Coordinates of C-alpha atoms and ligand atoms in Angstrom, one line a residue:
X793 CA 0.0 0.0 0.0
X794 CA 1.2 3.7 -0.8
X795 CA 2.1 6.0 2.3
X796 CA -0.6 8.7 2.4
X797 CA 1.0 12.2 0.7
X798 CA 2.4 14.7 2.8
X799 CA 1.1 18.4 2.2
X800 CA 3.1 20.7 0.9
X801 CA 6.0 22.8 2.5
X802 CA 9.2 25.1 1.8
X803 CA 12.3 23.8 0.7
X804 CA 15.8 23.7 1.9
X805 CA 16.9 27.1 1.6
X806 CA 13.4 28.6 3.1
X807 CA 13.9 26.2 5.4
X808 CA 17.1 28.0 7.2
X809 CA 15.3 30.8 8.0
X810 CA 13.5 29.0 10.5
X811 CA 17.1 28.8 12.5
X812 CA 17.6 32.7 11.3
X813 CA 14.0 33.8 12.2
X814 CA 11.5 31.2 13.1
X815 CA 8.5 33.3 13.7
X816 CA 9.2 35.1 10.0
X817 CA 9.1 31.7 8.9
X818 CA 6.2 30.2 10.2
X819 CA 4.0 33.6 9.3
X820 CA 5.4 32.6 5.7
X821 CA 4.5 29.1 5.8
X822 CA 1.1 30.2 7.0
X823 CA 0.7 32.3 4.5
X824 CA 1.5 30.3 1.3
X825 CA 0.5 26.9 2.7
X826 CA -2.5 27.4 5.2
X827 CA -2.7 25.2 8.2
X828 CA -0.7 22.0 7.6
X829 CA 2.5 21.8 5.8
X830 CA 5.6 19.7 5.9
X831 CA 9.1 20.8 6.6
X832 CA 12.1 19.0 5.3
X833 CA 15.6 18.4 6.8
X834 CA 18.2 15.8 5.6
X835 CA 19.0 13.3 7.4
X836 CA 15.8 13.4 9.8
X837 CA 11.8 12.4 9.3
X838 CA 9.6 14.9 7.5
X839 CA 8.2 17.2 10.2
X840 CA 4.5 18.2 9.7
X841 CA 3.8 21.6 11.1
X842 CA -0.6 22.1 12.2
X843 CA -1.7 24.7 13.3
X844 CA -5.1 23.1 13.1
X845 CA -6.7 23.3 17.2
X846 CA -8.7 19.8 16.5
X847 CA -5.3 18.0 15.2
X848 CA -3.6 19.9 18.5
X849 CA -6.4 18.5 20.9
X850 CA -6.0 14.7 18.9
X851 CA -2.7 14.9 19.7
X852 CA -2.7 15.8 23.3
X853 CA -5.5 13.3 23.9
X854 CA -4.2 10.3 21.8
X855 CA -2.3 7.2 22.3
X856 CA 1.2 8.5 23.8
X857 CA 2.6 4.8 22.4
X858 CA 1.8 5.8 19.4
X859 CA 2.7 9.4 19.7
X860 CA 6.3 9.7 20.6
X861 CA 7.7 12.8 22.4
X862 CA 10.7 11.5 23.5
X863 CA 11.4 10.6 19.8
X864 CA 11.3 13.5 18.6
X865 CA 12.6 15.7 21.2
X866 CA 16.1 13.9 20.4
X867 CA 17.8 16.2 18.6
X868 CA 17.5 18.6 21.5
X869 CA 20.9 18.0 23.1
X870 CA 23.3 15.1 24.0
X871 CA 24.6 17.4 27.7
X872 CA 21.1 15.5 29.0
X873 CA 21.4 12.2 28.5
X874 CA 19.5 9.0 27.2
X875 CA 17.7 8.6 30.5
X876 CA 16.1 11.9 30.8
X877 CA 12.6 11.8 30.7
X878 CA 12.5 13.9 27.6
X879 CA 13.6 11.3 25.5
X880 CA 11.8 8.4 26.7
X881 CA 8.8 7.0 25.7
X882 CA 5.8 4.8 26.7
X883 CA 5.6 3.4 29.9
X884 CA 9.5 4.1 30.9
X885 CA 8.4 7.7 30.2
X886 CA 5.5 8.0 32.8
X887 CA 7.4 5.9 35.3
X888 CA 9.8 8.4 35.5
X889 CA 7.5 11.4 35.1
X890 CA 5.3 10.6 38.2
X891 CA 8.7 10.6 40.1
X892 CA 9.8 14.3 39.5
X893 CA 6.0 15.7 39.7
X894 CA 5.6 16.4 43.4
X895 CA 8.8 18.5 42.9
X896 CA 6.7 20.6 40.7
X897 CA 3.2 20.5 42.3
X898 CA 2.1 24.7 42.2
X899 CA 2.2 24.3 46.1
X900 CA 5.7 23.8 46.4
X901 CA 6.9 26.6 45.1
X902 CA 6.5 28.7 48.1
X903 CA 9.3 27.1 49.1
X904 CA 11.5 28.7 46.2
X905 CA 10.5 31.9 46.6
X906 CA 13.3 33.8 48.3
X907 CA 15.9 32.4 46.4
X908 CA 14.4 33.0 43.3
X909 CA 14.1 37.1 44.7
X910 CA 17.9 37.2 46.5
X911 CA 18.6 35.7 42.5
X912 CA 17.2 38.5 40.8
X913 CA 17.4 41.1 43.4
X914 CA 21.6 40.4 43.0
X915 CA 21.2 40.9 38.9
X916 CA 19.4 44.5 39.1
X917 CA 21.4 45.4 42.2
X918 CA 24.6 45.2 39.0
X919 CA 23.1 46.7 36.3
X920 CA 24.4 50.0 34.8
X921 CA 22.3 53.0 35.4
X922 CA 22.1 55.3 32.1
X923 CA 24.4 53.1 29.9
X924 CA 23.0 50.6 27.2
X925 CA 23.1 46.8 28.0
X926 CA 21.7 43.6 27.2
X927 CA 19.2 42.4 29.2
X928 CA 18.7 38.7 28.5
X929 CA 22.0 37.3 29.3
X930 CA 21.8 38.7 32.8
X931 CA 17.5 36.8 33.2
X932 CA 19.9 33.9 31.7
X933 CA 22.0 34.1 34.6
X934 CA 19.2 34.6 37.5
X935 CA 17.4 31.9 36.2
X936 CA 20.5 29.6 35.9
X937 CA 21.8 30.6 39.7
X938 CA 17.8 29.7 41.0
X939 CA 18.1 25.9 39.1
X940 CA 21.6 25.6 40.5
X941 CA 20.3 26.5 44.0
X942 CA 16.5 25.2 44.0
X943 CA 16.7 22.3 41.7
X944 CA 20.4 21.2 42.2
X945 CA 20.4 22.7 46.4
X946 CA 24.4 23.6 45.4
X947 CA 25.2 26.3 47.9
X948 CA 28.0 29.1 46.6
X949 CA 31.0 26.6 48.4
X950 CA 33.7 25.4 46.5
X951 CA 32.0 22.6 44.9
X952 CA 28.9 24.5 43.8
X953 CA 31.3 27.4 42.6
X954 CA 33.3 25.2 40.5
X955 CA 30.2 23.4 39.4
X956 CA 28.5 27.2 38.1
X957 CA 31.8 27.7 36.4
X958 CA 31.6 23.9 34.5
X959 CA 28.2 24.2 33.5
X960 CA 28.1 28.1 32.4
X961 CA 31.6 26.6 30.0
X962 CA 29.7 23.4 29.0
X963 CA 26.7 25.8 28.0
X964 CA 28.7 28.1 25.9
X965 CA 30.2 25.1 23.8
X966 CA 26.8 24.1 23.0
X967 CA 25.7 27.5 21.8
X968 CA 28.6 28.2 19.7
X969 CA 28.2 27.5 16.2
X970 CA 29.5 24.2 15.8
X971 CA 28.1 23.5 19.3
X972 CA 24.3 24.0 17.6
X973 CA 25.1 20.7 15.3
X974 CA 26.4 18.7 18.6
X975 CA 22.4 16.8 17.6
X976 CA 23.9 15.2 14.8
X977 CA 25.8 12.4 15.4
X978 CA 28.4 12.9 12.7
X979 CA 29.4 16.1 14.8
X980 CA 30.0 13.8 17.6
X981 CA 33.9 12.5 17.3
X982 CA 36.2 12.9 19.9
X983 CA 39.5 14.0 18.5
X984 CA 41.1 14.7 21.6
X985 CA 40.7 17.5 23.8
X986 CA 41.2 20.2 21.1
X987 CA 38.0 19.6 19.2
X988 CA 34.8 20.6 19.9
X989 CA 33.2 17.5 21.1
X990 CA 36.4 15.8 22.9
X991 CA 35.9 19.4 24.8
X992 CA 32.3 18.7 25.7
X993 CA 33.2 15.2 26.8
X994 CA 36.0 16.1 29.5
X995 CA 33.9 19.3 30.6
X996 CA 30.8 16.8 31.0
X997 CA 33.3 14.4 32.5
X998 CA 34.0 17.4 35.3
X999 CA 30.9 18.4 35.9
X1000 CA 29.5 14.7 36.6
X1001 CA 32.5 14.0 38.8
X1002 CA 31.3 16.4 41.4
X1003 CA 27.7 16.0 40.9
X1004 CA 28.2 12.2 41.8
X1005 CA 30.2 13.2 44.7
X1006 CA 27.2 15.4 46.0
X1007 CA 24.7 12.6 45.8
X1008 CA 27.2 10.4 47.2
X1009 CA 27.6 12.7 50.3
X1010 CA 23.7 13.4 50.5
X1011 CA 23.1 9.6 50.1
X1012 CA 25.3 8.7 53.1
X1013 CA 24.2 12.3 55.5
X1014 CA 20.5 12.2 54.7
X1015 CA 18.7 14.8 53.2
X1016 CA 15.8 15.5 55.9
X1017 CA 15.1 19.0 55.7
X1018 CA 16.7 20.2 52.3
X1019 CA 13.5 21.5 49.8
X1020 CA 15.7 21.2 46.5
X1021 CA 14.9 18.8 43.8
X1022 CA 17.8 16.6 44.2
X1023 CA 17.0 15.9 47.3
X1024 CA 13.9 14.9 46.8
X1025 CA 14.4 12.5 43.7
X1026 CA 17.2 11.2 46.2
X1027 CA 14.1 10.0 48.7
X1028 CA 11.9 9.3 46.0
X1029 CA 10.7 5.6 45.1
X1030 CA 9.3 3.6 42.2
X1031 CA 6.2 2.0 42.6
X1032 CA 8.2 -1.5 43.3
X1033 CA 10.1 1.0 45.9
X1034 CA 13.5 1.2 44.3
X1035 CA 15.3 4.0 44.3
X1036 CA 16.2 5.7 41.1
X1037 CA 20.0 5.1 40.3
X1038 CA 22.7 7.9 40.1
X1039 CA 22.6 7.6 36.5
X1040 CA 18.8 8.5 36.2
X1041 CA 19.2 11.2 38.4
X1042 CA 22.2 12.8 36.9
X1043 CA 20.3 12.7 33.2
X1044 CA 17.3 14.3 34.8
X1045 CA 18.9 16.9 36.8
X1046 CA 20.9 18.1 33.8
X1047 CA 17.4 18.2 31.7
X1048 CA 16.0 20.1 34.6
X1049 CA 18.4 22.9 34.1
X1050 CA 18.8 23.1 30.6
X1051 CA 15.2 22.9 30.1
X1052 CA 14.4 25.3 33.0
X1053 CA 16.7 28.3 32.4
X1054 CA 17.1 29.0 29.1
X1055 CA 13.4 28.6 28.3
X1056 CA 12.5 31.3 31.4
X1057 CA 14.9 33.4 31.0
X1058 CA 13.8 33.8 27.2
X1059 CA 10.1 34.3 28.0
X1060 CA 11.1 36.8 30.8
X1061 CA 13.5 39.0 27.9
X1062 CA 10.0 38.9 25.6
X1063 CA 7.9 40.1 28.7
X1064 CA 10.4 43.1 29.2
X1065 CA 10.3 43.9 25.3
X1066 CA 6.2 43.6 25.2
X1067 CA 6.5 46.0 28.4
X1068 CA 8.8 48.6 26.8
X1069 CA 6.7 48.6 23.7
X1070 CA 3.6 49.3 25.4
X1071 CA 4.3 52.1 28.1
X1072 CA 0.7 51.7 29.7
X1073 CA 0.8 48.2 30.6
X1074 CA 4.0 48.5 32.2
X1075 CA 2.3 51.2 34.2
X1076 CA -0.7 48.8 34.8
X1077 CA 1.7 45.7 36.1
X1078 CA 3.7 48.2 38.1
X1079 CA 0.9 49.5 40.0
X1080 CA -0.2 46.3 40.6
X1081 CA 3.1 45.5 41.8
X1082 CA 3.5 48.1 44.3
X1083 CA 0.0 47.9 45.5
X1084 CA 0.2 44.2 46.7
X1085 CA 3.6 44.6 48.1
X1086 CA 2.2 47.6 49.9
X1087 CA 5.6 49.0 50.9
X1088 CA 6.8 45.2 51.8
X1089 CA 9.4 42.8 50.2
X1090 CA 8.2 40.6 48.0
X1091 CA 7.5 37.2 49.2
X1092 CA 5.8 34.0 48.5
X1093 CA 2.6 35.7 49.9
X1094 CA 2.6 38.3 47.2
X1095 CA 3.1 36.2 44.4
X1096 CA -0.8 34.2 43.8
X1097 CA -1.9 38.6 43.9
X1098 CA 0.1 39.7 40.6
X1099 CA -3.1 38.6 38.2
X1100 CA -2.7 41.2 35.5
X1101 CA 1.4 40.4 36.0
X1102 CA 0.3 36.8 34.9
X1103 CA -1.9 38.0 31.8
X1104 CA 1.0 40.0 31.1
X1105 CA 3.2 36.8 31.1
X1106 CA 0.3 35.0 29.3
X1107 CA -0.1 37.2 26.5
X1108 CA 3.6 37.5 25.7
X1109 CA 4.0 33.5 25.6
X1110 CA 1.2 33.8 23.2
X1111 CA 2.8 35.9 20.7
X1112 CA 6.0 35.2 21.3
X1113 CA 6.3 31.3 22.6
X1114 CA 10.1 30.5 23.3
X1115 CA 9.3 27.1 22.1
X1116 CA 7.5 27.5 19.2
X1117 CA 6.3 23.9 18.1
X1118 CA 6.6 21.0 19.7
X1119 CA 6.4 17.4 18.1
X1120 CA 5.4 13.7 17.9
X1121 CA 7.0 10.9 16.1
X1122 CA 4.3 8.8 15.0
X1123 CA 4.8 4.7 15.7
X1124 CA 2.0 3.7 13.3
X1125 CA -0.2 4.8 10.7
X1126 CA -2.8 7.4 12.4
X1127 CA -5.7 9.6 10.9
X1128 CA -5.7 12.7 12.9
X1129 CA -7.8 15.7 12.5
X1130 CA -9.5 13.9 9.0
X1131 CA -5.9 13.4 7.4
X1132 CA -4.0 10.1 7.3
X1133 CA -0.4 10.1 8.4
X1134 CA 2.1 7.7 7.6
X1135 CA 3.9 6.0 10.3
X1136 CA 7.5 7.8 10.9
X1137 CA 6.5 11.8 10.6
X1138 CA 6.2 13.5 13.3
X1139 CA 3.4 15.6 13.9
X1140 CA 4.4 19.1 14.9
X1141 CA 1.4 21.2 16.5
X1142 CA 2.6 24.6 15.7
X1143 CA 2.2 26.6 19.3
X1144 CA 3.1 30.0 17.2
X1145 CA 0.6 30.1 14.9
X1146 CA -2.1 28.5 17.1
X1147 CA -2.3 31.3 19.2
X1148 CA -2.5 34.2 16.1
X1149 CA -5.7 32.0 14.8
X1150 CA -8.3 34.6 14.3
X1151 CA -11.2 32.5 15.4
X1152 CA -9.0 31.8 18.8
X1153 CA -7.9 34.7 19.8
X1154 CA -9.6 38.5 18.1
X1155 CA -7.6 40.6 16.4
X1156 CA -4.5 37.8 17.4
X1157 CA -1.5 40.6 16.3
X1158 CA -2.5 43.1 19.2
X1159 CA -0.9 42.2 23.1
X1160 CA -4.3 42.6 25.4
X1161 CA -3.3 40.9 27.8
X1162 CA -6.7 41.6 29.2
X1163 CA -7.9 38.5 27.1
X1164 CA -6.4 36.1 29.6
X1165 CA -8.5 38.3 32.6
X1166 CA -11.4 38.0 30.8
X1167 CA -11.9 34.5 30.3
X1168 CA -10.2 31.0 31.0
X1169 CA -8.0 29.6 27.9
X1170 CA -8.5 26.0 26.4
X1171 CA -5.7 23.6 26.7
X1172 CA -6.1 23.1 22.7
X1173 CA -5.7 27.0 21.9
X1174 CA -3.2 28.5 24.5
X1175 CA -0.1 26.3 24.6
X1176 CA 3.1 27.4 25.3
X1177 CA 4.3 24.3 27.4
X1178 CA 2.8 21.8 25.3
X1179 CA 0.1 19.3 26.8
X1180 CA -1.4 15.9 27.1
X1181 CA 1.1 13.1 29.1
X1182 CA 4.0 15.3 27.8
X1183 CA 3.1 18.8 29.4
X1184 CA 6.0 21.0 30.6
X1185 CA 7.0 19.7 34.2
X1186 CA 8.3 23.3 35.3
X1187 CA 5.2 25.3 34.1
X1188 CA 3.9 26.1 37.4
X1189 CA 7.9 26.5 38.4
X1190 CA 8.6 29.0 35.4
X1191 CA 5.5 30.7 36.1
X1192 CA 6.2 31.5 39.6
X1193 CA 10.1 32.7 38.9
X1194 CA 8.8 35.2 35.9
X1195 CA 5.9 36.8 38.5
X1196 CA 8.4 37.4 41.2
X1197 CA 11.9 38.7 39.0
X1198 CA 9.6 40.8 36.7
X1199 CA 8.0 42.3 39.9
X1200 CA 11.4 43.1 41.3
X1201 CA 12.5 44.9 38.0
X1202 CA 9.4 46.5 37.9
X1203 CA 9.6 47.7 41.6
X1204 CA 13.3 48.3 41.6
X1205 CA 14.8 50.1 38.3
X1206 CA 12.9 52.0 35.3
X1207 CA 13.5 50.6 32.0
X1208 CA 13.7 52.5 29.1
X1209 CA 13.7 50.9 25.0
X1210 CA 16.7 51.4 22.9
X1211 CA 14.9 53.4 20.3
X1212 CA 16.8 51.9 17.2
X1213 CA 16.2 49.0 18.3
X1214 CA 13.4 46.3 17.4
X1215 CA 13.6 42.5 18.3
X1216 CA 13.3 39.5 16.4
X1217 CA 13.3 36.1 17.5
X1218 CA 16.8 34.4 17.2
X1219 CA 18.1 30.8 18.8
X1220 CA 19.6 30.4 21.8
X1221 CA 20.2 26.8 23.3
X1222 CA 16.9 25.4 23.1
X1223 CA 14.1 28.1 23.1
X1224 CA 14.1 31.7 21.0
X1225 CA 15.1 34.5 22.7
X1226 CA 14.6 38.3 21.4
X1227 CA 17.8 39.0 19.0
X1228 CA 21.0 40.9 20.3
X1229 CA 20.6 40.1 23.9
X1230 CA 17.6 42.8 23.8
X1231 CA 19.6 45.8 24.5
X1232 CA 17.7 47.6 27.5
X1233 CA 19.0 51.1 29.4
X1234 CA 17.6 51.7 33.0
X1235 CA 16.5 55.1 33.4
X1236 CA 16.8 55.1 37.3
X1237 CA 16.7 53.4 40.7
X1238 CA 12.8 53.4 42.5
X1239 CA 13.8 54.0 45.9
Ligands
HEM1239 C1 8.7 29.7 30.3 C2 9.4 28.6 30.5 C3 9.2 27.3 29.9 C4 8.6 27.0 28.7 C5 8.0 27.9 27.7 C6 8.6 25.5 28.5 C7 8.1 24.8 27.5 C8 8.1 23.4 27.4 C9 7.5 22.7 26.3 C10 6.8 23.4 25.1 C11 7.7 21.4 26.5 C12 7.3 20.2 25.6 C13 5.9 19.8 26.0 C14 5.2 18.9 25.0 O1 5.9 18.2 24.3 O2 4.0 18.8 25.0 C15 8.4 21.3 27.8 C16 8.8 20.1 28.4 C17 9.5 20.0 29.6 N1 9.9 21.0 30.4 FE1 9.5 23.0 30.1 N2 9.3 25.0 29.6 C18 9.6 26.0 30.5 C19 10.2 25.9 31.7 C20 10.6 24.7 32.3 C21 11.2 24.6 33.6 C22 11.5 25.8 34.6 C23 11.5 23.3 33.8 C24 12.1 22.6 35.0 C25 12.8 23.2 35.9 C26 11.0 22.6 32.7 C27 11.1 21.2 32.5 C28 10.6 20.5 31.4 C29 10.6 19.1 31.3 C30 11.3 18.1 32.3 C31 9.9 18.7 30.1 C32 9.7 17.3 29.6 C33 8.3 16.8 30.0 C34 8.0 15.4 29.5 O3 8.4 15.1 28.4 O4 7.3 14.7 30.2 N3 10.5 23.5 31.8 N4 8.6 22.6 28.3

């Protein structure tokens, strides 16, 4: 029997553009090709972009055995490892999964507040008054410190010091140029110490040497009383009540903050560009900001009160989603949404251009954040950290970091725009961030 044919898509060269300017891209796609088409890269199965809300819903409700995530999120970086939950599948996948949910239940996070504030309230306390600067690196760096202290529980001792520096080395290798290709396996041969990869290896081979040393010391003190992540995987059980291995825990640690940081920290640099380009809801969230702290500092009390800060947040992962498709590699033949699919694709619900739908979301090109005030979204049209069994572990997590270090900026320092300047999106890692670092000049200090 013949394979169903695949709709339509751009070719190679339009294809680079998605790595140049994704959200360019996908408007064109849109544009020529309406709401499926199929995107082509050597070497890897035909992707299938839908921006189609009844394929989105099929997906998230269907079959995950058929459906596979962990497939498809692959390419997304060797640093994690094969255990780490984003790359498994089946019932390996939600085996693991149910382990590292409590550690991300919404009322946990109290827990994190204050060092996700002493995080950012460090940054701001360093930034230039008056002079230019680039905004994002530094929300890269306060959301990297609050994984290394909340998820990992690394104090700033010797270890965790030298383990910041490994990590923040590692990182950089992985978002150089050649470091972006690291996903294909050709790019990964260890010539020694001088080539890229051999480089990775022995930083990796660093960093895991102290990391195993922690659990080892944690394993044989206890870890009664310590609220990080690490710990708790430590205590945590399978259903058959064995312990997770060092191995496991090491893949999904490192997942946890790669996946964590870079992805915040991005969404937090598009929040501060949405605010800059639209003077009265900055003045909106910043009266909100000061009238529920009421003259205090900010604390895990605070943070369920900053509603419109949360539209705010809302609207600007709907137009500009870090993440901006997500995919499934399908295991067998499936119909979905009225069209048949060959077994192999992957299905790629297209989280940008489901939330500029028309019939979603009025007048999708304007930022209201109002919209997300006004009425509760549906799973199937507001998206940003996926859905179904595969739905981002760290949204509640992410959610509470952006309320409380976009409150501190907005409390602490007055940003002005750079008026040349206008951002588009651009890689960096594994999420799209706003291009040049999104060069920001604070105007003064509140008092
Ligand atoms: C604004 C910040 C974030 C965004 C936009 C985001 C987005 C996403 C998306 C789109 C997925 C794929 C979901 C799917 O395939 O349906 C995902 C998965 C995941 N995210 Fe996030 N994420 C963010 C922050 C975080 C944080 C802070 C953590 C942890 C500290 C985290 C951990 C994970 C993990 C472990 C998965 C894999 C879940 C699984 O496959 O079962 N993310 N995220």
């Amino acid at each position: 029997m013949r394979s169903p044919a695949l709709p339509p898509g751009p070719g190679l060269v339009a294809t680079f553009d998605f790595v140049r300017n994704p959200f360019r891209f996908l408007d064109a796609c849109a544009r020529r090709y309406g709401d499926w088409f199929t995107v082509r890269v050597p070497g890897v199965a035909p992707f299938l972009f839908t921006s189609d809300p009844a394929a989105v819903r099929e997906v998230f409700l269907g079959d995950p055995d058929a459906l596979h995530a962990g497939a498809a999120n692959r390419p997304l970086g060797a640093f994690m490892g094969e255990r780490s939950s984003l790359f498994l599948d089946g019932d390996e996948h939600l085996r693991q999964r149910r382990l590292l949910l409590p550690a991300f239940r919404g009322e946990r996070m109290a827990s994190h507040a204050d060092a996700m504030r002493t995080a950012a309230d460090n940054a701001i306390a360093s930034w230039p008054i008056g002079q230019q600067f680039a905004i994002h690196p530094q929300l890269r760096s306060v959301t990297f410190e609050t994984i290394v202290r909340t998820v990992f529980g690394f104090a700033n001792d010797e270890s965790g010091t030298e383990l910041r520096r490994l990590i923040l080395k590692v990182f950089a290798l992985y978002s150089s140029r050649l470091g972006t290709l690291f996903s294909l396996p050709a790019m990964r041969i260890d010539a020694g110490r001088w080539s890229p990869w051999g480089r990775a290896v022995r930083l990796t081979r660093q960093i895991d040497a102290i990391f195993y040393a922690e659990i080892a010391r944690r394993r044989s003190e206890g870890v009664e009383g310590r609220a990080d992540v690490l710990s708790m995987l430590l205590s945590a059980r399978y259903e058959d009540g064995q312990p997770l291995t060092d191995a496991v825990i090491r893949d999904e640690m490192y997942t946890l903050m790669l996946a964590g940081h870079e992805t915040t920290a991005a969404t937090m640099a598009w929040v501060i560009n949405r605010l800059l380009a639209h003077a009265d809801v900055k003045e909106r969230a910043r009266e909100e900001v000061f009238s529920v702290l009421n003259g205090a500092p900010l604390d895990a009390s605070h943070v369920g009160k900053l509603k419109y800060l949360e539209a705010v947040i809302n609207e600007t992962m709907r137009l500009d989603p870090v993440v901006p498709n997500i995919g499934r590699q399908l295991t067998k033949p499936m119909t979905i949404a009225g069209r048949q699919l060959p077994e192999g694709v992957t299905i790629a619900p297209c989280i940008y251009l489901v939330h500029r739908r028309p019939e979603l979301w009025p007048n999708p090109d304007q930022f209201n954040p109002d919209r997300f005030l006004e009425s509760r979204q549906s799973p199937y049209a507001f998206l940003p950290f996926g859905g179904g069994a595969r739905r981002c572990l760290g949204a509640a997590f992410a959610t509470y970091q952006m309320k409380i270090v976009i409150a501190e900026i907005l409390s602490r320092v007055e940003l002005r725009p750079v008026p040349s300047y206008k951002a588009h999106a651009t890689r960096r890692g594994i999420a799209f961030a706003p291009s040049e670092g999104l060069p920001v000049i604070i105007q003064a200090r509140s008092s």
